[in-house]
Backbone as JSON Lines, residues from 0, in Angstrom:
{"i":0,"aa":"M","n":[0.85,-1.18,0.0],"ca":[0.0,0.0,0.0],"c":[0.9,1.24,0.0]}
{"i":1,"aa":"E","n":[0.6,2.18,-0.86],"ca":[1.39,3.39,-0.95],"c":[1.06,4.34,0.2]}
{"i":2,"aa":"L","n":[1.97,5.26,0.43],"ca":[1.86,6.19,1.55],"c":[0.52,6.92,1.55]}
{"i":3,"aa":"L","n":[0.13,7.52,0.44],"ca":[-1.11,8.3,0.43],"c":[-2.33,7.42,0.65]}
{"i":4,"aa":"D","n":[-2.29,6.19,0.17],"ca":[-3.39,5.25,0.44],"c":[-3.49,4.99,1.93]}
{"i":5,"aa":"R","n":[-2.35,4.8,2.59],"ca":[-2.36,4.54,4.03],"c":[-2.85,5.75,4.8]}
{"i":6,"aa":"V","n":[-2.43,6.93,4.39],"ca":[-2.9,8.14,5.05],"c":[-4.41,8.27,4.89]}
{"i":7,"aa":"A","n":[-4.9,8.08,3.69],"ca":[-6.33,8.2,3.44],"c":[-7.13,7.17,4.23]}
{"i":8,"aa":"E","n":[-6.57,5.99,4.39],"ca":[-7.28,4.92,5.08],"c":[-7.19,5.02,6.6]}
{"i":9,"aa":"T","n":[-6.01,5.34,7.13],"ca":[-5.81,5.27,8.58],"c":[-5.71,6.63,9.25]}
{"i":10,"aa":"G","n":[-5.58,7.7,8.48],"ca":[-5.36,9.0,9.08],"c":[-3.88,9.22,9.33]}
{"i":11,"aa":"A","n":[-3.54,10.4,9.76],"ca":[-2.13,10.74,9.95],"c":[-2.01,11.82,11.01]}
{"i":12,"aa":"I","n":[-0.8,11.98,11.45],"ca":[-0.47,13.1,12.33],"c":[0.77,13.75,11.76]}
{"i":13,"aa":"A","n":[0.82,15.06,11.84],"ca":[1.96,15.8,11.29],"c":[2.28,16.96,12.22]}
{"i":14,"aa":"P","n":[3.52,17.44,12.17],"ca":[3.85,18.64,12.94],"c":[2.97,19.81,12.49]}
{"i":15,"aa":"A","n":[2.79,20.76,13.36],"ca":[1.92,21.9,13.07],"c":[2.37,22.67,11.83]}
{"i":16,"aa":"L","n":[3.62,22.56,11.45],"ca":[4.11,23.3,10.29],"c":[3.82,22.58,8.96]}
{"i":17,"aa":"W","n":[3.26,21.39,9.02],"ca":[3.04,20.6,7.81],"c":[2.26,21.34,6.71]}
{"i":18,"aa":"P","n":[1.14,22.0,7.01],"ca":[0.43,22.69,5.93],"c":[1.29,23.75,5.25]}
{"i":19,"aa":"L","n":[2.1,24.45,6.02],"ca":[2.96,25.48,5.44],"c":[4.01,24.86,4.53]}
{"i":20,"aa":"E","n":[4.61,23.77,4.96],"ca":[5.6,23.1,4.13],"c":[4.98,22.48,2.88]}
{"i":21,"aa":"A","n":[3.81,21.9,3.03],"ca":[3.14,21.29,1.88],"c":[2.82,22.36,0.83]}
{"i":22,"aa":"L","n":[2.28,23.48,1.29],"ca":[1.93,24.55,0.36],"c":[3.18,25.19,-0.25]}
{"i":23,"aa":"K","n":[4.23,25.32,0.54],"ca":[5.49,25.86,0.01],"c":[6.01,24.96,-1.11]}
{"i":24,"aa":"A","n":[5.98,23.64,-0.91],"ca":[6.46,22.7,-1.92],"c":[5.64,22.83,-3.2]}
{"i":25,"aa":"L","n":[4.33,22.96,-3.06],"ca":[3.48,23.1,-4.24],"c":[3.74,24.42,-4.96]}
{"i":26,"aa":"L","n":[3.88,25.51,-4.21],"ca":[4.16,26.81,-4.84],"c":[5.51,26.81,-5.55]}
{"i":27,"aa":"M","n":[6.51,26.19,-4.92],"ca":[7.83,26.12,-5.55],"c":[7.77,25.3,-6.83]}
{"i":28,"aa":"A","n":[7.02,24.22,-6.81],"ca":[6.87,23.39,-8.02],"c":[6.2,24.19,-9.13]}
{"i":29,"aa":"E","n":[5.23,24.99,-8.78],"ca":[4.57,25.83,-9.79],"c":[5.54,26.88,-10.34]}
{"i":30,"aa":"R","n":[6.27,27.52,-9.45],"ca":[7.23,28.54,-9.89],"c":[8.33,27.96,-10.77]}
{"i":31,"aa":"R","n":[8.67,26.71,-10.54],"ca":[9.7,26.04,-11.35],"c":[9.1,25.37,-12.57]}
{"i":32,"aa":"K","n":[7.83,25.64,-12.83],"ca":[7.13,25.14,-14.01],"c":[7.0,23.62,-14.03]}
{"i":33,"aa":"R","n":[6.96,23.01,-12.85],"ca":[6.76,21.57,-12.76],"c":[5.27,21.22,-12.72]}
{"i":34,"aa":"L","n":[4.45,22.21,-12.42],"ca":[3.0,22.05,-12.48],"c":[2.38,23.42,-12.68]}
{"i":35,"aa":"D","n":[1.15,23.43,-13.15],"ca":[0.48,24.71,-13.37],"c":[-0.39,25.06,-12.16]}
{"i":36,"aa":"G","n":[-0.96,26.26,-12.18],"ca":[-1.75,26.74,-11.06],"c":[-2.95,25.88,-10.73]}
{"i":37,"aa":"K","n":[-3.62,25.37,-11.76],"ca":[-4.79,24.52,-11.53],"c":[-4.4,23.22,-10.84]}
{"i":38,"aa":"R","n":[-3.3,22.63,-11.29],"ca":[-2.86,21.38,-10.66],"c":[-2.41,21.63,-9.22]}
{"i":39,"aa":"R","n":[-1.71,22.76,-9.0],"ca":[-1.29,23.1,-7.63],"c":[-2.51,23.22,-6.72]}
{"i":40,"aa":"Q","n":[-3.54,23.89,-7.19],"ca":[-4.75,24.05,-6.39],"c":[-5.44,22.72,-6.13]}
{"i":41,"aa":"R","n":[-5.48,21.85,-7.15],"ca":[-6.07,20.52,-6.98],"c":[-5.29,19.71,-5.95]}
{"i":42,"aa":"L","n":[-3.96,19.74,-6.06],"ca":[-3.13,18.99,-5.1],"c":[-3.28,19.56,-3.69]}
{"i":43,"aa":"A","n":[-3.33,20.88,-3.57],"ca":[-3.52,21.49,-2.26],"c":[-4.85,21.05,-1.65]}
{"i":44,"aa":"G","n":[-5.91,21.05,-2.47],"ca":[-7.2,20.58,-1.98],"c":[-7.17,19.13,-1.57]}
{"i":45,"aa":"F","n":[-6.48,18.31,-2.36],"ca":[-6.34,16.9,-2.04],"c":[-5.62,16.71,-0.71]}
{"i":46,"aa":"L","n":[-4.49,17.4,-0.53],"ca":[-3.73,17.28,0.72],"c":[-4.54,17.79,1.91]}
{"i":47,"aa":"R","n":[-5.26,18.89,1.71],"ca":[-6.07,19.45,2.79],"c":[-7.17,18.48,3.23]}
{"i":48,"aa":"A","n":[-7.7,17.72,2.28],"ca":[-8.8,16.8,2.58],"c":[-8.33,15.52,3.26]}
{"i":49,"aa":"L","n":[-7.05,15.24,3.24],"ca":[-6.55,14.03,3.9],"c":[-6.82,14.12,5.4]}
{"i":50,"aa":"P","n":[-7.1,13.01,6.04],"ca":[-7.37,13.02,7.48],"c":[-6.08,13.14,8.29]}
{"i":51,"aa":"I","n":[-5.49,14.33,8.24],"ca":[-4.23,14.58,8.94],"c":[-4.49,15.49,10.12]}
{"i":52,"aa":"T","n":[-4.1,15.02,11.29],"ca":[-4.23,15.79,12.52],"c":[-2.9,16.49,12.78]}
{"i":53,"aa":"L","n":[-2.96,17.76,13.11],"ca":[-1.73,18.49,13.41],"c":[-1.36,18.31,14.87]}
{"i":54,"aa":"D","n":[-0.1,17.99,15.1],"ca":[0.4,17.75,16.45],"c":[0.43,19.04,17.25]}
{"i":55,"aa":"T","n":[-0.15,19.03,18.42],"ca":[-0.23,20.24,19.24],"c":[1.02,20.49,20.07]}
{"i":56,"aa":"E","n":[1.92,19.55,20.13],"ca":[3.13,19.71,20.94],"c":[4.33,20.23,20.15]}
{"i":57,"aa":"T","n":[4.2,20.35,18.85],"ca":[5.31,20.74,17.98],"c":[6.0,22.02,18.46]}
{"i":58,"aa":"A","n":[5.23,23.07,18.68],"ca":[5.82,24.37,19.03],"c":[6.51,24.33,20.38]}
{"i":59,"aa":"D","n":[5.89,23.71,21.37],"ca":[6.5,23.65,22.7],"c":[7.82,22.89,22.69]}
{"i":60,"aa":"L","n":[7.88,21.81,21.93],"ca":[9.09,20.99,21.91],"c":[10.19,21.57,21.03]}
{"i":61,"aa":"A","n":[9.85,22.55,20.19],"ca":[10.85,23.17,19.33],"c":[12.0,23.76,20.14]}
{"i":62,"aa":"W","n":[11.68,24.31,21.28],"ca":[12.7,24.99,22.1],"c":[13.63,24.03,22.82]}
{"i":63,"aa":"T","n":[13.25,22.79,22.93],"ca":[14.03,21.84,23.72],"c":[14.44,20.63,22.88]}
{"i":64,"aa":"T","n":[13.59,19.65,22.86],"ca":[13.9,18.37,22.2],"c":[14.24,18.55,20.73]}
{"i":65,"aa":"T","n":[13.43,19.3,20.02],"ca":[13.65,19.46,18.58],"c":[14.96,20.19,18.31]}
{"i":66,"aa":"A","n":[15.25,21.22,19.08],"ca":[16.51,21.96,18.9],"c":[17.71,21.04,19.16]}
{"i":67,"aa":"R","n":[17.61,20.19,20.17],"ca":[18.71,19.25,20.44],"c":[18.89,18.25,19.3]}
{"i":68,"aa":"L","n":[17.78,17.76,18.75],"ca":[17.88,16.84,17.62],"c":[18.5,17.51,16.4]}
{"i":69,"aa":"A","n":[18.11,18.74,16.14],"ca":[18.68,19.48,15.01],"c":[20.18,19.63,15.18]}
{"i":70,"aa":"E","n":[20.6,19.98,16.37],"ca":[22.03,20.16,16.64],"c":[22.77,18.83,16.54]}
{"i":71,"aa":"R","n":[22.25,17.82,17.2],"ca":[22.92,16.51,17.26],"c":[23.07,15.89,15.88]}
{"i":72,"aa":"H","n":[22.03,16.01,15.04],"ca":[22.03,15.33,13.75],"c":[22.28,16.27,12.57]}
{"i":73,"aa":"R","n":[22.61,17.52,12.87],"ca":[22.91,18.52,11.84],"c":[21.75,18.66,10.85]}
{"i":74,"aa":"L","n":[20.55,18.77,11.4],"ca":[19.33,18.92,10.61],"c":[18.84,20.36,10.68]}
{"i":75,"aa":"T","n":[18.01,20.74,9.73],"ca":[17.29,22.0,9.88],"c":[16.27,21.81,11.0]}
{"i":76,"aa":"M","n":[15.79,22.88,11.55],"ca":[14.75,22.78,12.57],"c":[13.49,22.14,11.98]}
{"i":77,"aa":"Y","n":[13.22,22.43,10.71],"ca":[12.05,21.85,10.07],"c":[12.17,20.32,10.01]}
{"i":78,"aa":"D","n":[13.31,19.83,9.53],"ca":[13.52,18.38,9.46],"c":[13.51,17.76,10.85]}
{"i":79,"aa":"A","n":[14.14,18.42,11.8],"ca":[14.18,17.9,13.17],"c":[12.78,17.79,13.77]}
{"i":80,"aa":"T","n":[11.87,18.65,13.34],"ca":[10.48,18.59,13.81],"c":[9.84,17.25,13.44]}
{"i":81,"aa":"Y","n":[10.08,16.8,12.23],"ca":[9.54,15.51,11.8],"c":[10.22,14.35,12.52]}
{"i":82,"aa":"L","n":[11.52,14.45,12.7],"ca":[12.25,13.42,13.44],"c":[11.76,13.34,14.88]}
{"i":83,"aa":"E","n":[11.57,14.49,15.51],"ca":[11.08,14.51,16.9],"c":[9.72,13.85,17.01]}
{"i":84,"aa":"L","n":[8.82,14.18,16.11],"ca":[7.47,13.61,16.15],"c":[7.52,12.1,15.92]}
{"i":85,"aa":"A","n":[8.31,11.65,14.97],"ca":[8.43,10.22,14.71],"c":[8.98,9.49,15.92]}
{"i":86,"aa":"Q","n":[9.97,10.08,16.58],"ca":[10.53,9.45,17.77],"c":[9.54,9.44,18.92]}
{"i":87,"aa":"R","n":[8.9,10.58,19.16],"ca":[7.96,10.67,20.28],"c":[6.78,9.73,20.11]}
{"i":88,"aa":"R","n":[6.28,9.61,18.9],"ca":[5.13,8.74,18.63],"c":[5.55,7.31,18.31]}
{"i":89,"aa":"R","n":[6.85,7.09,18.22],"ca":[7.41,5.77,17.89],"c":[6.93,5.27,16.53]}
{"i":90,"aa":"F","n":[7.0,6.17,15.54],"ca":[6.65,5.84,14.17],"c":[7.93,5.57,13.4]}
{"i":91,"aa":"P","n":[7.9,4.61,12.45],"ca":[9.06,4.5,11.55],"c":[9.11,5.73,10.65]}
{"i":92,"aa":"L","n":[10.28,6.1,10.24],"ca":[10.46,7.28,9.41],"c":[10.46,6.87,7.94]}
{"i":93,"aa":"A","n":[9.54,7.41,7.2],"ca":[9.47,7.16,5.76],"c":[9.86,8.44,5.05]}
{"i":94,"aa":"T","n":[11.04,8.46,4.48],"ca":[11.53,9.68,3.86],"c":[12.53,9.37,2.77]}
{"i":95,"aa":"L","n":[12.7,10.31,1.88],"ca":[13.75,10.25,0.87],"c":[14.87,11.22,1.21]}
{"i":96,"aa":"D","n":[14.72,11.96,2.28],"ca":[15.68,12.98,2.69],"c":[16.86,12.3,3.38]}
{"i":97,"aa":"E","n":[18.04,12.42,2.78],"ca":[19.22,11.72,3.29],"c":[19.61,12.18,4.7]}
{"i":98,"aa":"D","n":[19.47,13.46,5.01],"ca":[19.8,13.94,6.35],"c":[18.89,13.32,7.4]}
{"i":99,"aa":"L","n":[17.61,13.24,7.09],"ca":[16.68,12.61,8.03],"c":[16.95,11.12,8.18]}
{"i":100,"aa":"I","n":[17.3,10.47,7.09],"ca":[17.63,9.05,7.16],"c":[18.83,8.84,8.08]}
{"i":101,"aa":"R","n":[19.86,9.66,7.91],"ca":[21.04,9.54,8.79],"c":[20.68,9.82,10.24]}
{"i":102,"aa":"G","n":[19.87,10.86,10.47],"ca":[19.46,11.19,11.84],"c":[18.67,10.07,12.47]}
{"i":103,"aa":"R","n":[17.78,9.5,11.72],"ca":[16.94,8.41,12.25],"c":[17.79,7.17,12.53]}
{"i":104,"aa":"K","n":[18.68,6.83,11.61],"ca":[19.54,5.65,11.82],"c":[20.44,5.85,13.03]}
{"i":105,"aa":"S","n":[21.01,7.03,13.16],"ca":[21.94,7.24,14.27],"c":[21.23,7.27,15.62]}
{"i":106,"aa":"S","n":[19.91,7.48,15.6],"ca":[19.16,7.43,16.85],"c":[18.57,6.04,17.08]}
{"i":107,"aa":"G","n":[18.89,5.09,16.17],"ca":[18.5,3.7,16.37],"c":[17.07,3.35,16.02]}
{"i":108,"aa":"H","n":[16.44,4.11,15.14],"ca":[15.05,3.85,14.77],"c":[14.95,3.38,13.33]}
{"i":109,"aa":"D","n":[13.81,2.78,13.0],"ca":[13.56,2.25,11.67],"c":[13.42,3.37,10.64]}
{"i":110,"aa":"T","n":[13.83,3.05,9.42],"ca":[13.65,3.95,8.29],"c":[13.09,3.16,7.13]}
{"i":111,"aa":"A","n":[12.05,3.67,6.53],"ca":[11.48,3.06,5.33],"c":[11.74,4.0,4.17]}
{"i":112,"aa":"R","n":[12.32,3.49,3.07],"ca":[12.71,4.37,1.98],"c":[11.94,4.13,0.69]}
{"i":113,"aa":"N","n":[11.18,3.1,0.6],"ca":[10.61,2.73,-0.69],"c":[9.17,3.19,-0.86]}
{"i":114,"aa":"L","n":[8.87,4.4,-0.46],"ca":[7.51,4.92,-0.59],"c":[7.47,5.97,-1.69]}
{"i":115,"aa":"K","n":[6.35,6.02,-2.41],"ca":[6.13,7.09,-3.36],"c":[5.54,8.25,-2.58]}
{"i":116,"aa":"V","n":[6.11,9.42,-2.74],"ca":[5.72,10.56,-1.91],"c":[5.21,11.68,-2.8]}
{"i":117,"aa":"T","n":[4.15,12.32,-2.38],"ca":[3.61,13.47,-3.08],"c":[3.42,14.59,-2.06]}
{"i":118,"aa":"G","n":[4.3,15.54,-2.03],"ca":[4.14,16.66,-1.12],"c":[5.11,16.63,0.04]}
{"i":119,"aa":"A","n":[4.79,17.34,1.07],"ca":[5.68,17.5,2.2],"c":[5.47,16.39,3.22]}
{"i":120,"aa":"A","n":[6.17,16.46,4.3],"ca":[6.22,15.39,5.28],"c":[4.92,15.22,6.05]}
{"i":121,"aa":"V","n":[4.58,13.98,6.33],"ca":[3.47,13.64,7.21],"c":[3.87,12.43,8.03]}
{"i":122,"aa":"C","n":[3.23,12.26,9.15],"ca":[3.41,11.06,9.97],"c":[2.11,10.31,10.0]}
{"i":123,"aa":"V","n":[2.19,9.03,9.88],"ca":[1.04,8.17,10.11],"c":[1.56,7.08,10.99]}
{"i":124,"aa":"G","n":[2.52,6.72,10.87],"ca":[3.42,5.73,11.3],"c":[4.64,6.11,10.54]}
{"i":125,"aa":"F","n":[4.64,7.22,9.89],"ca":[5.8,7.62,9.11],"c":[5.9,9.12,9.04]}
{"i":126,"aa":"V","n":[7.07,9.53,8.64],"ca":[7.33,10.91,8.28],"c":[7.86,10.83,6.88]}
{"i":127,"aa":"S","n":[7.42,11.72,5.99],"ca":[7.88,11.61,4.63],"c":[8.24,12.95,4.05]}
{"i":128,"aa":"E","n":[9.29,12.93,3.3],"ca":[9.65,14.01,2.4],"c":[9.7,15.43,2.95]}
{"i":129,"aa":"S","n":[10.6,15.75,3.74],"ca":[10.73,17.17,4.04],"c":[11.86,17.76,3.22]}
{"i":130,"aa":"G","n":[12.57,16.93,2.53],"ca":[13.67,17.41,1.7],"c":[13.29,17.53,0.25]}
{"i":131,"aa":"R","n":[13.54,16.5,-0.53],"ca":[13.26,16.54,-1.96],"c":[11.78,16.29,-2.2]}
{"i":132,"aa":"R","n":[11.09,17.29,-2.63],"ca":[9.65,17.15,-2.87],"c":[9.4,16.9,-4.34]}
{"i":133,"aa":"R","n":[8.44,16.03,-4.6],"ca":[8.04,15.73,-5.98],"c":[6.54,15.83,-6.09]}
{"i":134,"aa":"P","n":[6.0,17.05,-6.17],"ca":[4.55,17.19,-6.22],"c":[3.94,16.63,-7.49]}
């Protein structure tokens, strides 16, 4: 089962910044002529309709746990947010982002790499794509 099928079927949880990152990825793809405005809007509507719950602890943990993860694993704060959520919820990390893969491996957690990803990172039991986005 592909990532989006699992999200649609089981729901998901994502850091509070997920909508901003998802929309940024879509806007950047449009600006780079990888998709047109109508497709961007359709994809945004599709992502918005997914049963994704935003994590309410993201902002509070940014100052402590997330900042330590970013420093320890040389991640951006954005990437560390997904790593923190995956660790706290004990989800395997599903990503194509090499920095996140290294961070997850060095912290001793599972990494799944063979998922097709559309958009920015989400957690369901996974975190996906905060690096290379392919809308």
